[in-house]
């Protein structure tokens, strides 16, 4: 198909001009809040996409540009994620770009595509654009997942600190609502922190805890068992009746756990 090759040559020669024209029109149709720098970078991404597509039309899927498209799309997905947007905020713009690009080629009198050529061009373009969207969305979601995991770990660390209050004595204040992620973090990371600080007595204070379910209760009371195996004595304070009932319901033997009403009482018990 000679006409398809002509389109490929045109895209390879005019990719930057086409990108600037299409992206300018797209941002007029879809409200965006891009800075001038962001606008310029995204125009460059579109120019690269058109360049890659030109090579794809000319050389097929084995062209290096097909693989470059994947890398570039993933980079764009990460950049979009860093703006704080949702991926759904980006889709209208990409949809308009797809439409504008297709229309610009099919309506160009220089090519005068036959029905067969229109179908062939459309199939290649939409397949190529779908790869771009798939890789961009996947990279966007992957980056958001990493960011969420990092934030969650930071929150876990801040919300479950091991606080030394005397030589060999520290307190673990449990505050607010604790889900299974935070409880697992306390069990896995908190104990390592206790060992690193050479703590002999850990006071686990439940007084600031709003509520816990059975899974979380199991995690929290396992801390006492693990610490005992490490030669560290754990005492608990501030256990309310509802929390005690949850522990008993899942078979935890509270009689084996040293408990006090307040942190002050626990300190007095330890010092005696």
Short mmCIF file of C-alpha atoms in Angstrom, two decimals:
data_model
loop_
_atom_site.label_atom_id
_atom_site.label_comp_id
_atom_site.label_asym_id
_atom_site.label_seq_id
_atom_site.Cartn_x
_atom_site.Cartn_y
_atom_site.Cartn_z
CA UNK A 1 0.00 0.00 0.00
CA UNK A 2 1.93 2.94 -1.36
CA UNK A 3 -0.38 5.53 0.22
CA UNK A 4 0.26 4.15 3.71
CA UNK A 5 3.98 4.50 3.08
CA UNK A 6 3.40 8.09 1.98
CA UNK A 7 1.60 8.76 5.26
CA UNK A 8 4.51 7.21 7.14
CA UNK A 9 6.98 9.50 5.37
CA UNK A 10 4.78 12.52 6.13
CA UNK A 11 4.57 11.65 9.84
CA UNK A 12 8.31 11.13 10.09
CA UNK A 13 9.02 14.51 8.50
CA UNK A 14 6.28 16.60 10.12
CA UNK A 15 5.77 14.94 13.53
CA UNK A 16 6.57 18.05 15.57
CA UNK A 17 4.35 20.34 13.50
CA UNK A 18 1.46 17.86 13.60
CA UNK A 19 1.85 17.39 17.36
CA UNK A 20 1.83 21.12 18.07
CA UNK A 21 -1.30 21.63 15.99
CA UNK A 22 -3.21 18.67 17.41
CA UNK A 23 -2.29 19.26 21.05
CA UNK A 24 -3.21 22.95 20.81
CA UNK A 25 -6.64 22.03 19.41
CA UNK A 26 -7.13 19.26 21.98
CA UNK A 27 -6.43 21.55 24.93
CA UNK A 28 -8.93 24.05 23.53
CA UNK A 29 -11.65 21.39 23.52
CA UNK A 30 -10.81 19.87 26.91
CA UNK A 31 -10.21 22.05 29.96
CA UNK A 32 -6.68 21.53 31.26
CA UNK A 33 -4.56 23.21 33.93
CA UNK A 34 -1.15 22.62 32.38
CA UNK A 35 1.63 25.10 32.98
CA UNK A 36 3.60 26.23 29.94
CA UNK A 37 6.33 23.73 30.81
CA UNK A 38 3.82 20.88 31.17
CA UNK A 39 2.18 21.90 27.89
CA UNK A 40 5.54 21.86 26.11
CA UNK A 41 6.52 18.46 27.54
CA UNK A 42 3.23 16.86 26.55
CA UNK A 43 3.44 18.31 23.06
CA UNK A 44 6.87 16.68 22.81
CA UNK A 45 5.35 13.37 23.96
CA UNK A 46 2.75 13.59 21.18
CA UNK A 47 5.50 14.41 18.66
CA UNK A 48 7.40 11.31 19.76
CA UNK A 49 4.24 9.22 19.50
CA UNK A 50 3.67 10.40 15.92
CA UNK A 51 7.32 9.69 15.09
CA UNK A 52 7.07 6.19 16.54
CA UNK A 53 3.83 5.58 14.64
CA UNK A 54 5.47 6.68 11.40
CA UNK A 55 8.21 4.09 11.90
CA UNK A 56 5.58 1.52 12.85
CA UNK A 57 3.68 2.15 9.60
CA UNK A 58 6.86 1.87 7.59
CA UNK A 59 8.69 -0.95 9.36
CA UNK A 60 6.01 -2.86 11.28
CA UNK A 61 5.86 -4.07 14.87
CA UNK A 62 9.50 -5.11 14.91
CA UNK A 63 10.61 -1.48 14.57
CA UNK A 64 12.60 -0.19 17.52
CA UNK A 65 10.15 2.69 17.79
CA UNK A 66 7.38 0.27 18.81
CA UNK A 67 9.39 -0.61 21.90
CA UNK A 68 10.31 3.03 22.41
CA UNK A 69 6.58 3.77 22.48
CA UNK A 70 6.15 1.45 25.44
CA UNK A 71 8.98 3.10 27.39
CA UNK A 72 7.77 6.61 26.54
CA UNK A 73 4.17 5.76 27.46
CA UNK A 74 5.26 4.42 30.84
CA UNK A 75 7.24 7.59 31.47
CA UNK A 76 4.19 9.71 30.62
CA UNK A 77 2.04 7.62 32.98
CA UNK A 78 4.46 8.27 35.82
CA UNK A 79 4.58 11.99 35.06
CA UNK A 80 0.77 12.22 35.00
CA UNK A 81 0.58 10.37 38.32
CA UNK A 82 3.03 12.82 39.91
CA UNK A 83 0.66 15.71 39.15
CA UNK A 84 -1.82 14.31 41.67
CA UNK A 85 -4.52 13.77 39.05
CA UNK A 86 -6.73 10.74 38.65
CA UNK A 87 -6.19 8.74 35.48
CA UNK A 88 -9.80 9.48 34.54
CA UNK A 89 -8.87 13.18 34.41
CA UNK A 90 -6.43 12.45 31.58
CA UNK A 91 -8.66 10.24 29.43
CA UNK A 92 -10.80 12.98 27.77
CA UNK A 93 -7.68 14.71 26.43
CA UNK A 94 -6.24 11.48 25.05
CA UNK A 95 -9.58 10.65 23.44
CA UNK A 96 -9.66 14.02 21.68
CA UNK A 97 -6.07 13.58 20.49
CA UNK A 98 -6.98 10.18 19.02
CA UNK A 99 -9.92 11.69 17.14
CA UNK A 100 -8.08 14.80 15.91
CA UNK A 101 -5.12 12.82 14.62
CA UNK A 102 -7.31 10.35 12.75
CA UNK A 103 -9.37 13.15 11.19
CA UNK A 104 -6.27 15.10 10.16
CA UNK A 105 -4.92 12.18 8.15
CA UNK A 106 -8.17 10.89 6.66
CA UNK A 107 -9.24 14.36 5.53
CA UNK A 108 -5.88 15.28 3.98
CA UNK A 109 -6.28 15.60 0.20
CA UNK A 110 -2.65 14.62 -0.31
CA UNK A 111 -3.47 11.00 0.48
CA UNK A 112 -6.98 10.37 -0.93
CA UNK A 113 -7.29 7.04 0.85
CA UNK A 114 -9.43 4.27 -0.58
CA UNK A 115 -11.85 2.40 1.69
CA UNK A 116 -9.38 -0.45 2.04
CA UNK A 117 -6.58 1.96 2.92
CA UNK A 118 -8.78 3.77 5.46
CA UNK A 119 -9.53 0.45 7.15
CA UNK A 120 -5.87 -0.58 7.10
CA UNK A 121 -4.70 2.77 8.45
CA UNK A 122 -7.39 2.84 11.13
CA UNK A 123 -6.59 -0.67 12.32
CA UNK A 124 -2.88 0.10 12.63
CA UNK A 125 -3.38 3.47 14.31
CA UNK A 126 -5.95 2.34 16.87
CA UNK A 127 -3.88 -0.73 17.76
CA UNK A 128 -0.84 1.50 18.24
CA UNK A 129 -2.78 4.09 20.24
CA UNK A 130 -4.25 1.34 22.44
CA UNK A 131 -0.72 0.26 23.35
CA UNK A 132 0.04 3.86 24.30
CA UNK A 133 -3.06 4.07 26.52
CA UNK A 134 -2.51 0.66 28.11
CA UNK A 135 1.10 1.34 29.05
CA UNK A 136 0.35 4.89 30.24
CA UNK A 137 -2.51 3.75 32.48
CA UNK A 138 -0.50 0.80 33.84
CA UNK A 139 2.47 3.01 34.70
CA UNK A 140 0.12 5.56 36.26
CA UNK A 141 -1.45 2.91 38.50
CA UNK A 142 1.89 1.33 39.38
CA UNK A 143 3.30 4.68 40.50
CA UNK A 144 0.18 5.44 42.54
CA UNK A 145 0.45 2.02 44.22
CA UNK A 146 4.09 2.65 45.14
CA UNK A 147 3.21 6.11 46.44
CA UNK A 148 0.31 4.74 48.49
CA UNK A 149 2.51 2.01 49.96
CA UNK A 150 5.17 4.57 50.91
CA UNK A 151 2.63 6.88 52.54
CA UNK A 152 1.04 3.98 54.40
CA UNK A 153 4.41 2.86 55.77
CA UNK A 154 5.21 6.40 56.89
CA UNK A 155 1.82 6.71 58.58
CA UNK A 156 2.28 3.34 60.26
CA UNK A 157 5.65 4.45 61.59
CA UNK A 158 4.24 7.73 62.88
CA UNK A 159 1.10 6.19 64.34
CA UNK A 160 2.83 3.34 66.18
CA UNK A 161 6.07 4.74 67.60
CA UNK A 162 8.22 2.93 70.13
CA UNK A 163 8.88 5.68 72.70
CA UNK A 164 11.67 5.14 75.27
CA UNK A 165 10.62 6.66 78.61
CA UNK A 166 13.29 5.30 80.94
CA UNK A 167 16.38 3.13 80.78
CA UNK A 168 15.30 -0.19 79.29
CA UNK A 169 11.63 0.84 79.28
CA UNK A 170 9.54 2.02 76.33
CA UNK A 171 5.90 2.55 75.53
CA UNK A 172 3.92 1.67 72.42
CA UNK A 173 0.84 3.93 72.41
CA UNK A 174 -1.96 2.56 70.24
CA UNK A 175 -4.06 5.48 69.04
CA UNK A 176 -7.14 5.80 66.84
CA UNK A 177 -8.30 3.03 64.54
CA UNK A 178 -5.95 0.19 63.64
CA UNK A 179 -6.45 -1.91 60.52
CA UNK A 180 -4.69 -5.14 59.62
CA UNK A 181 -1.94 -3.32 57.67
CA UNK A 182 -0.99 -1.19 60.66
CA UNK A 183 -1.25 -4.13 63.06
CA UNK A 184 1.02 -6.23 60.84
CA UNK A 185 3.48 -3.35 60.65
CA UNK A 186 3.60 -3.13 64.46
CA UNK A 187 4.17 -6.87 64.74
CA UNK A 188 6.89 -7.01 62.08
CA UNK A 189 8.66 -3.64 62.39
CA UNK A 190 7.83 -2.56 65.92
CA UNK A 191 9.44 -5.60 67.47
CA UNK A 192 12.65 -5.01 65.51
CA UNK A 193 12.68 -1.45 66.84
CA UNK A 194 12.30 -2.72 70.41
CA UNK A 195 15.24 -5.08 69.96
CA UNK A 196 17.40 -2.34 68.39
CA UNK A 197 16.71 -0.03 71.34
CA UNK A 198 17.66 -2.82 73.79
CA UNK A 199 14.34 -2.48 75.57
CA UNK A 200 13.68 -4.81 78.51
CA UNK A 201 10.11 -3.74 79.24
CA UNK A 202 7.54 -2.61 76.67
CA UNK A 203 4.29 -1.04 77.81
CA UNK A 204 1.58 -1.51 75.18
CA UNK A 205 -1.04 1.13 75.91
CA UNK A 206 -4.53 0.44 74.54
CA UNK A 207 -6.21 3.47 76.13
CA UNK A 208 -6.21 5.53 72.91
CA UNK A 209 -7.52 2.72 70.75
CA UNK A 210 -11.00 3.26 69.36
CA UNK A 211 -11.91 -0.26 68.34
CA UNK A 212 -10.36 -3.42 66.91
CA UNK A 213 -11.66 -6.43 65.05
CA UNK A 214 -10.67 -10.02 65.73
CA UNK A 215 -7.87 -10.12 63.14
CA UNK A 216 -6.25 -6.95 64.49
CA UNK A 217 -6.62 -8.16 68.08
CA UNK A 218 -4.83 -11.38 67.15
CA UNK A 219 -1.92 -9.42 65.65
CA UNK A 220 -1.61 -7.10 68.64
CA UNK A 221 -1.66 -9.76 71.30
CA UNK A 222 0.85 -11.84 69.34
CA UNK A 223 3.33 -9.05 70.04
CA UNK A 224 3.39 -10.06 73.70
CA UNK A 225 4.15 -13.68 72.80
CA UNK A 226 6.97 -12.77 70.42
CA UNK A 227 8.54 -10.35 72.90
CA UNK A 228 8.46 -13.00 75.62
CA UNK A 229 10.38 -15.39 73.36
CA UNK A 230 12.97 -12.63 72.87
CA UNK A 231 13.38 -12.18 76.62
CA UNK A 232 11.49 -8.88 76.67
CA UNK A 233 8.64 -8.40 79.11
CA UNK A 234 5.52 -6.79 77.69
CA UNK A 235 2.76 -5.34 79.83
CA UNK A 236 -0.51 -3.89 78.60
CA UNK A 237 -2.45 -0.92 79.90
CA UNK A 238 -5.79 0.73 79.23
CA UNK A 239 -7.66 -2.32 77.96
CA UNK A 240 -11.37 -1.53 77.83
CA UNK A 241 -14.06 -4.22 78.29
CA UNK A 242 -14.91 -4.31 74.56
CA UNK A 243 -11.28 -4.98 73.61
CA UNK A 244 -10.95 -7.61 76.34
CA UNK A 245 -14.08 -9.35 75.04
CA UNK A 246 -12.73 -9.38 71.48
CA UNK A 247 -9.49 -10.96 72.71
CA UNK A 248 -11.35 -13.61 74.69
CA UNK A 249 -13.67 -14.37 71.76
CA UNK A 250 -10.70 -15.38 69.59
CA UNK A 251 -9.16 -17.52 72.32
CA UNK A 252 -6.46 -15.25 73.73
CA UNK A 253 -5.59 -16.15 77.32
CA UNK A 254 -5.52 -12.76 79.03
CA UNK A 255 -4.62 -14.35 82.37
CA UNK A 256 -1.08 -14.90 81.09
CA UNK A 257 -0.65 -11.22 80.21
CA UNK A 258 0.44 -8.70 82.82
CA UNK A 259 -2.06 -5.84 82.67
CA UNK A 260 -2.49 -2.48 84.42
CA UNK A 261 -5.12 0.20 84.30
CA UNK A 262 -2.75 3.05 83.44
CA UNK A 263 0.78 3.63 82.21
CA UNK A 264 1.70 5.11 85.59
CA UNK A 265 0.58 1.94 87.36
CA UNK A 266 2.60 -0.14 84.90
CA UNK A 267 5.74 1.92 85.59
CA UNK A 268 5.26 1.50 89.32
CA UNK A 269 4.84 -2.26 88.84
CA UNK A 270 7.98 -2.51 86.71
CA UNK A 271 10.09 -0.45 89.11
CA UNK A 272 9.03 -2.55 92.05
#
